[in-house]
CSV table of C-alpha atoms and ligand atoms in Angstrom, one decimal:
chain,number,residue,atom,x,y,z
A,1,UNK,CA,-79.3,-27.0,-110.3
A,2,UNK,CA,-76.5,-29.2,-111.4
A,3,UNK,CA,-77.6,-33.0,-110.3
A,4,UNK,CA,-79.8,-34.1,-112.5
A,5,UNK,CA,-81.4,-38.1,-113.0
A,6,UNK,CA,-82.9,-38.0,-116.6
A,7,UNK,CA,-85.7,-41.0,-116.6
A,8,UNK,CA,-87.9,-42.5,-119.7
A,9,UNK,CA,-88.3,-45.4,-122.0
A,10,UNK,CA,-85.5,-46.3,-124.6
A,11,UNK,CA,-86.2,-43.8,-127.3
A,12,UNK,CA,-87.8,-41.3,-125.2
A,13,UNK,CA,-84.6,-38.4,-125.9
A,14,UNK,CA,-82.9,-38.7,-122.8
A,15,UNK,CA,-79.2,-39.3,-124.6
A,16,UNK,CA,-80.3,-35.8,-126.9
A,17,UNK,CA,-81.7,-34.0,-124.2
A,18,UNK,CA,-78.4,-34.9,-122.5
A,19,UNK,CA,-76.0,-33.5,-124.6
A,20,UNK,CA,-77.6,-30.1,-125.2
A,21,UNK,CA,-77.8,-29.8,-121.5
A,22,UNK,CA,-74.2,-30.5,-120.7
A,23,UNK,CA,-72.9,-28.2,-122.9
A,24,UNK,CA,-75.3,-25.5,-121.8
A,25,UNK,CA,-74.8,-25.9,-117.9
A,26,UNK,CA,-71.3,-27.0,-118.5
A,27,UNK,CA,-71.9,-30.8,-116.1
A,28,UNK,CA,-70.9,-34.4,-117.5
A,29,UNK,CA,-73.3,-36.0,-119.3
A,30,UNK,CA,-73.1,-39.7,-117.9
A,31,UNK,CA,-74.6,-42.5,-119.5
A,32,UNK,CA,-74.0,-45.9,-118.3
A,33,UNK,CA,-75.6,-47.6,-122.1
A,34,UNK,CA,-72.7,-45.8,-123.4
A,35,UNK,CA,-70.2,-46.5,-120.8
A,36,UNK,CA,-71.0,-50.1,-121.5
A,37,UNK,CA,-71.2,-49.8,-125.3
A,38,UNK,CA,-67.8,-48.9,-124.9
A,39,UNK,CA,-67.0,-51.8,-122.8
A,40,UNK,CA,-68.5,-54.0,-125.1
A,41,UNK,CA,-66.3,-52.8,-128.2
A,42,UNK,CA,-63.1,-53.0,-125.7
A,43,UNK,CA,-63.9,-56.7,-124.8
A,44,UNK,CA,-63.2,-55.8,-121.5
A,45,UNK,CA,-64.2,-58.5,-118.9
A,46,UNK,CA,-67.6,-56.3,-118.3
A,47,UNK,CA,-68.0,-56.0,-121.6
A,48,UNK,CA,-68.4,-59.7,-122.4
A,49,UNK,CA,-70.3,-60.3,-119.8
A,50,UNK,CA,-73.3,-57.4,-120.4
A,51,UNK,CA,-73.0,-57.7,-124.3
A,52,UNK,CA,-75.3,-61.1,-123.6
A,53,UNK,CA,-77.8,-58.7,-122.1
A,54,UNK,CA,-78.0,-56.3,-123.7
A,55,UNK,CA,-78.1,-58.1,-127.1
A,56,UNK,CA,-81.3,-59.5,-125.7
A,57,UNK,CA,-82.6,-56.3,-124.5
A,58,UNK,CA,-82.3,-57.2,-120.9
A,59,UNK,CA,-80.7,-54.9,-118.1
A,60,UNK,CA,-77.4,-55.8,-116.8
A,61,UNK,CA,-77.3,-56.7,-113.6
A,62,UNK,CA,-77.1,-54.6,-111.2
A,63,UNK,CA,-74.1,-55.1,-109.4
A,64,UNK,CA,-71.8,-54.8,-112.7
A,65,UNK,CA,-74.1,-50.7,-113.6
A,66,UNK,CA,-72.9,-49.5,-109.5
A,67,UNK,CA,-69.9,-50.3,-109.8
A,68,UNK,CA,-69.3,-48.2,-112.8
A,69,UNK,CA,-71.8,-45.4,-111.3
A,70,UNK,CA,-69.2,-45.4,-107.6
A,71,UNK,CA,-66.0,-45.3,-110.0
A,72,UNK,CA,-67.5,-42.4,-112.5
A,73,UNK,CA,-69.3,-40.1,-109.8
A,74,UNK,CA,-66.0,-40.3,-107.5
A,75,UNK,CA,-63.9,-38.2,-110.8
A,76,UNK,CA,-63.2,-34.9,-110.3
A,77,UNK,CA,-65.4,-33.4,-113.0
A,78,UNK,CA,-68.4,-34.9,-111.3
A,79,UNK,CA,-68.1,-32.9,-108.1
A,80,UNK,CA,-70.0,-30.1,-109.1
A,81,UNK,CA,-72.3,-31.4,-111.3
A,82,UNK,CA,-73.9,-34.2,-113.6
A,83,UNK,CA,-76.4,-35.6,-115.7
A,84,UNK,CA,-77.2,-38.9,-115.3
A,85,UNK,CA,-78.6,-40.9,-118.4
A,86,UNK,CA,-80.2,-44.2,-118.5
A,87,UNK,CA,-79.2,-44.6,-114.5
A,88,UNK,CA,-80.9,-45.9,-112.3
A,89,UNK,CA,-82.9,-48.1,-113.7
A,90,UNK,CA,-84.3,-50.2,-111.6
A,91,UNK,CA,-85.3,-49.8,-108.1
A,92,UNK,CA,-82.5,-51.2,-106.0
A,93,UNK,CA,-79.9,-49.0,-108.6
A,94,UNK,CA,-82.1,-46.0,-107.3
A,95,UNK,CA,-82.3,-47.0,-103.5
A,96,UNK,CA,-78.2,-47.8,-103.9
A,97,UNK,CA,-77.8,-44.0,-105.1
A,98,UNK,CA,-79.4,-42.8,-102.7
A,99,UNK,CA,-76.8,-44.5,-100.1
A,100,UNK,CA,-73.9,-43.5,-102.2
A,101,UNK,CA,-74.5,-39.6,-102.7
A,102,UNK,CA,-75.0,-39.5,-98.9
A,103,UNK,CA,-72.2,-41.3,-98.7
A,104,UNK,CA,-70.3,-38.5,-101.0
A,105,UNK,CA,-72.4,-35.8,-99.4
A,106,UNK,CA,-74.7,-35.3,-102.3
A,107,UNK,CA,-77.6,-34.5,-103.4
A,108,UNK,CA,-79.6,-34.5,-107.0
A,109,UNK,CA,-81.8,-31.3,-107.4
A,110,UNK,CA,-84.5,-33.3,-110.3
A,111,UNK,CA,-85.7,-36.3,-111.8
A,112,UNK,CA,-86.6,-35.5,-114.7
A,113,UNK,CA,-89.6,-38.0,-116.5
A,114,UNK,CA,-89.2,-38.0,-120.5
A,115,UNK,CA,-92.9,-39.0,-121.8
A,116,UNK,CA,-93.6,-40.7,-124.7
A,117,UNK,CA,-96.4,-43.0,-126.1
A,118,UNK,CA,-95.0,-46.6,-126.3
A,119,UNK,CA,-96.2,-46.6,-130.0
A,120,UNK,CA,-94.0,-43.4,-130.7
A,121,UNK,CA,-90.7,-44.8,-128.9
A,122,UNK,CA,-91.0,-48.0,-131.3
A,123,UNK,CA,-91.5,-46.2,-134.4
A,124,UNK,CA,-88.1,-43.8,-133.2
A,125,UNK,CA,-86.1,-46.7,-132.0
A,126,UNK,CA,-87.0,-48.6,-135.5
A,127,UNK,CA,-85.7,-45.3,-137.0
A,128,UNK,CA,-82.3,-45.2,-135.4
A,129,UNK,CA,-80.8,-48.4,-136.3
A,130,UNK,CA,-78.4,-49.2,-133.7
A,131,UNK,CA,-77.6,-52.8,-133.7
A,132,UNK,CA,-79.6,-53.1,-130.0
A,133,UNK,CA,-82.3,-51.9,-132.0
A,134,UNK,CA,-84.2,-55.0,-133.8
A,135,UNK,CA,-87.7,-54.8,-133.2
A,136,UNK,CA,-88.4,-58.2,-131.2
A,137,UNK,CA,-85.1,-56.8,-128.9
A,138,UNK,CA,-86.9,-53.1,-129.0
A,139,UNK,CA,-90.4,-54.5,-127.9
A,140,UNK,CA,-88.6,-56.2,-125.1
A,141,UNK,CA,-86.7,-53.6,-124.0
A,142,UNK,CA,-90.0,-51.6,-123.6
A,143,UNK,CA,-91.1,-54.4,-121.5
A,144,UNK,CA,-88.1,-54.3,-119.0
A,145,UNK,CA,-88.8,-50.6,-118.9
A,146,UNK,CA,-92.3,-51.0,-118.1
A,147,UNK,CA,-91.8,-53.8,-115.6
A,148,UNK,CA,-88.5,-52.8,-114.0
A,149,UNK,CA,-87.5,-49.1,-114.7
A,150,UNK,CA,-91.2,-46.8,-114.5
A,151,UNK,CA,-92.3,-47.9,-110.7
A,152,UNK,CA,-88.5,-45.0,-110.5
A,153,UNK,CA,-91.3,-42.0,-111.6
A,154,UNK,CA,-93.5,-43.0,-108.1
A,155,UNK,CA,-89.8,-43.3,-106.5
A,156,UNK,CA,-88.5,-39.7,-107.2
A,157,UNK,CA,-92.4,-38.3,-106.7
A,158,UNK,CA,-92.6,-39.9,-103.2
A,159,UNK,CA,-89.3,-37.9,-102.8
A,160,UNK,CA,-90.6,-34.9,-104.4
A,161,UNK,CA,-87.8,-34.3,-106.7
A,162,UNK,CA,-90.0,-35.4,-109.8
A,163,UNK,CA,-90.7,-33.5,-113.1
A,164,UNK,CA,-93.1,-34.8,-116.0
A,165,UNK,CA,-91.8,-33.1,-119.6
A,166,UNK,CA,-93.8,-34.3,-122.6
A,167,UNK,CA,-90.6,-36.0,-124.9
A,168,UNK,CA,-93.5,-36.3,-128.0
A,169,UNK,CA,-92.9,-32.7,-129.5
A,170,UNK,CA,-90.1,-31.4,-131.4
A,171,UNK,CA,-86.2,-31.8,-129.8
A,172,UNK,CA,-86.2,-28.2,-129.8
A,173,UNK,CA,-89.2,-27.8,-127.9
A,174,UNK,CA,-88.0,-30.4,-125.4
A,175,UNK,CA,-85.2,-28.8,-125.0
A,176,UNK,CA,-86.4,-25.3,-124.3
A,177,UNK,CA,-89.2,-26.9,-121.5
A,178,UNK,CA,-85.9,-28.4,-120.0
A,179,UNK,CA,-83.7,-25.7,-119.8
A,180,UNK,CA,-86.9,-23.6,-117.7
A,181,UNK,CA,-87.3,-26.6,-115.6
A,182,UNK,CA,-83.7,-27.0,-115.1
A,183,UNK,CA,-83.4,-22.9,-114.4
A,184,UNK,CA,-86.7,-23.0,-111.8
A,185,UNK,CA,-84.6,-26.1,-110.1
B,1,AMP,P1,-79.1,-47.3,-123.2
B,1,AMP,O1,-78.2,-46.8,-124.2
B,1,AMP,O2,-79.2,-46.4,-122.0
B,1,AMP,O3,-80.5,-47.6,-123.8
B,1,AMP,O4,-78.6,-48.7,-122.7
B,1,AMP,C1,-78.4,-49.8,-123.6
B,1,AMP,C2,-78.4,-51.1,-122.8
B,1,AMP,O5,-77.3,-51.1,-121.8
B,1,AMP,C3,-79.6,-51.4,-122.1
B,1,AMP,O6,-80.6,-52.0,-122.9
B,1,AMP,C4,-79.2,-52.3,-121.0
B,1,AMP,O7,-78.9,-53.6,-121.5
B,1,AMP,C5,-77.8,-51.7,-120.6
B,1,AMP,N1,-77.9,-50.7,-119.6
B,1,AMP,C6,-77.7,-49.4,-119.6
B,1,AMP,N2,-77.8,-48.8,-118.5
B,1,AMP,C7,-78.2,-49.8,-117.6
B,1,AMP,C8,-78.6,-49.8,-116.2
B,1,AMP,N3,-78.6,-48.6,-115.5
B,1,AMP,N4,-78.9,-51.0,-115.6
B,1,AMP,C9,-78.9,-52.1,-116.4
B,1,AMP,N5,-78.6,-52.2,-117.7
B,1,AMP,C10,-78.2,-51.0,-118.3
C-alpha cells in the first residue's frame, strides 16, 4: 500500500499525518505547499510568480503545481512509493494524475479524506502562525477548498479508492486509524 493521495482542508493534519507515515512505511512524503514554499524563499522564477497567490490564499495555477508533480514523481525514490500532500487540489490536477500515472504505469492504492469542522481548522491554522496564515487569508483559503478542492472526495469515491478518517481527535489517534487503514489497503 505505498500510493497514497492525502485530501482535507488547510489545517486538517495532512503535512503531520504525512511525516509519521513516511517514516513508518519508508515512501517520500511529497508536498507541493512545501515544494513551493521553498520556491518562494529561492526566488526562483516559480517562486515569484505563486508567492502572489498564495499570499492571497489562492491556488496556484494549475499548470505551474503539474509541472512540479511530472518532474518529482519521475525521481527515483518515487518509484516505489509516495505520499502525496496537498496534491491534487483541484479537479483538472486530479483528472491530469490520473493521465500521468498511466502514463508511468501507476497506480495509487487510497485517497485518504482528513475531516475536520471548518470552525476547528480556523482555530488550528490561527494557532500555527505561518505567515500564509492571517485570518482574512485563512478564511479564504477555506473558501478555495470548499469551492475548488472538496468536489476531489466524490472524485476518488466514484473511483472507489476513498477513505473518510475523522482528523478532529488527537494526532496520535489519527495516526494510529491511518496506519490500520494504510495496513487493510
Ligand atoms: P499547503 O502548504 O499545502 O497548504 O499550500 C500552501 C499554498 O501553496 C496554498 O495555499 C496554495 O496557494 C499553494 N498550493 C499548494 N499546493 C497546491 C496545489 N496542488 N495547487 C495549487 N496551489 C497549491
Amino acid at each position: 500500500m505505498g500510493r497514497l493521495i492525502f485530501l482535507g482542508a488547510p489545517g486538517a493534519g495532512k503535512g503531520t499525518q504525512a511525516k509519521t507515515i513516511s517514516d513508518c512505511f519508508n515512501i517520500p512524503h511529497i508536498s507541493t505547499g512545501d515544494m513551493l514554499r521553498f520556491s518562494v524563499a529561492q526566488q526562483t522564477p516559480l517562486g515569484v510568480k505563486a508567492k502572489a497567490y498564495m499570499d492571497k490564499g489562492e491556488l496556484v495555477p494549475d499548470a505551474l503545481v503539474i509541472d512540479l508533480i511530472r518532474e518529482r514523481l519521475g525521481h527515483p525514490d518515487a518509484q516505489s512509493g509516495w505520499i502525496l500532500d496537498g496534491f491534487p487540489r483541484t479537479v483538472v490536477q486530479a483528472q491530469f494524475l490520473d493521465d500521468l500515472l498511466l502514463e508511468i504505469s501507476q497506480v495509487y492504492d487510497l485517497a485518504i479524506n482528513f475531516d475536520v469542522p471548518d470552525d476547528v481548522l480556523v482555530e488550528r491554522l490561527l494557532g500555527r502562525g505561518r505567515n500564509d496564515d492571517t485570518e482574512d487569508v485563512i478564511r479564504r483559503r477555506l473558501e478555495v477548498y470548499h469551492e475548488q478542492t472538496s468536489p476531489l472526495i466524490d472524485f476518488y469515491r466514484a473511483r472507489q479508492k476513498l477513505v473518510n478518517v475523522d482528523g478532529n481527535v488527537s494526532m496520535e489517534e489519527v495516526s494510529i486509524e491511518l496506519k490500520q487503514v494504510i495496513k487493510k489497503g
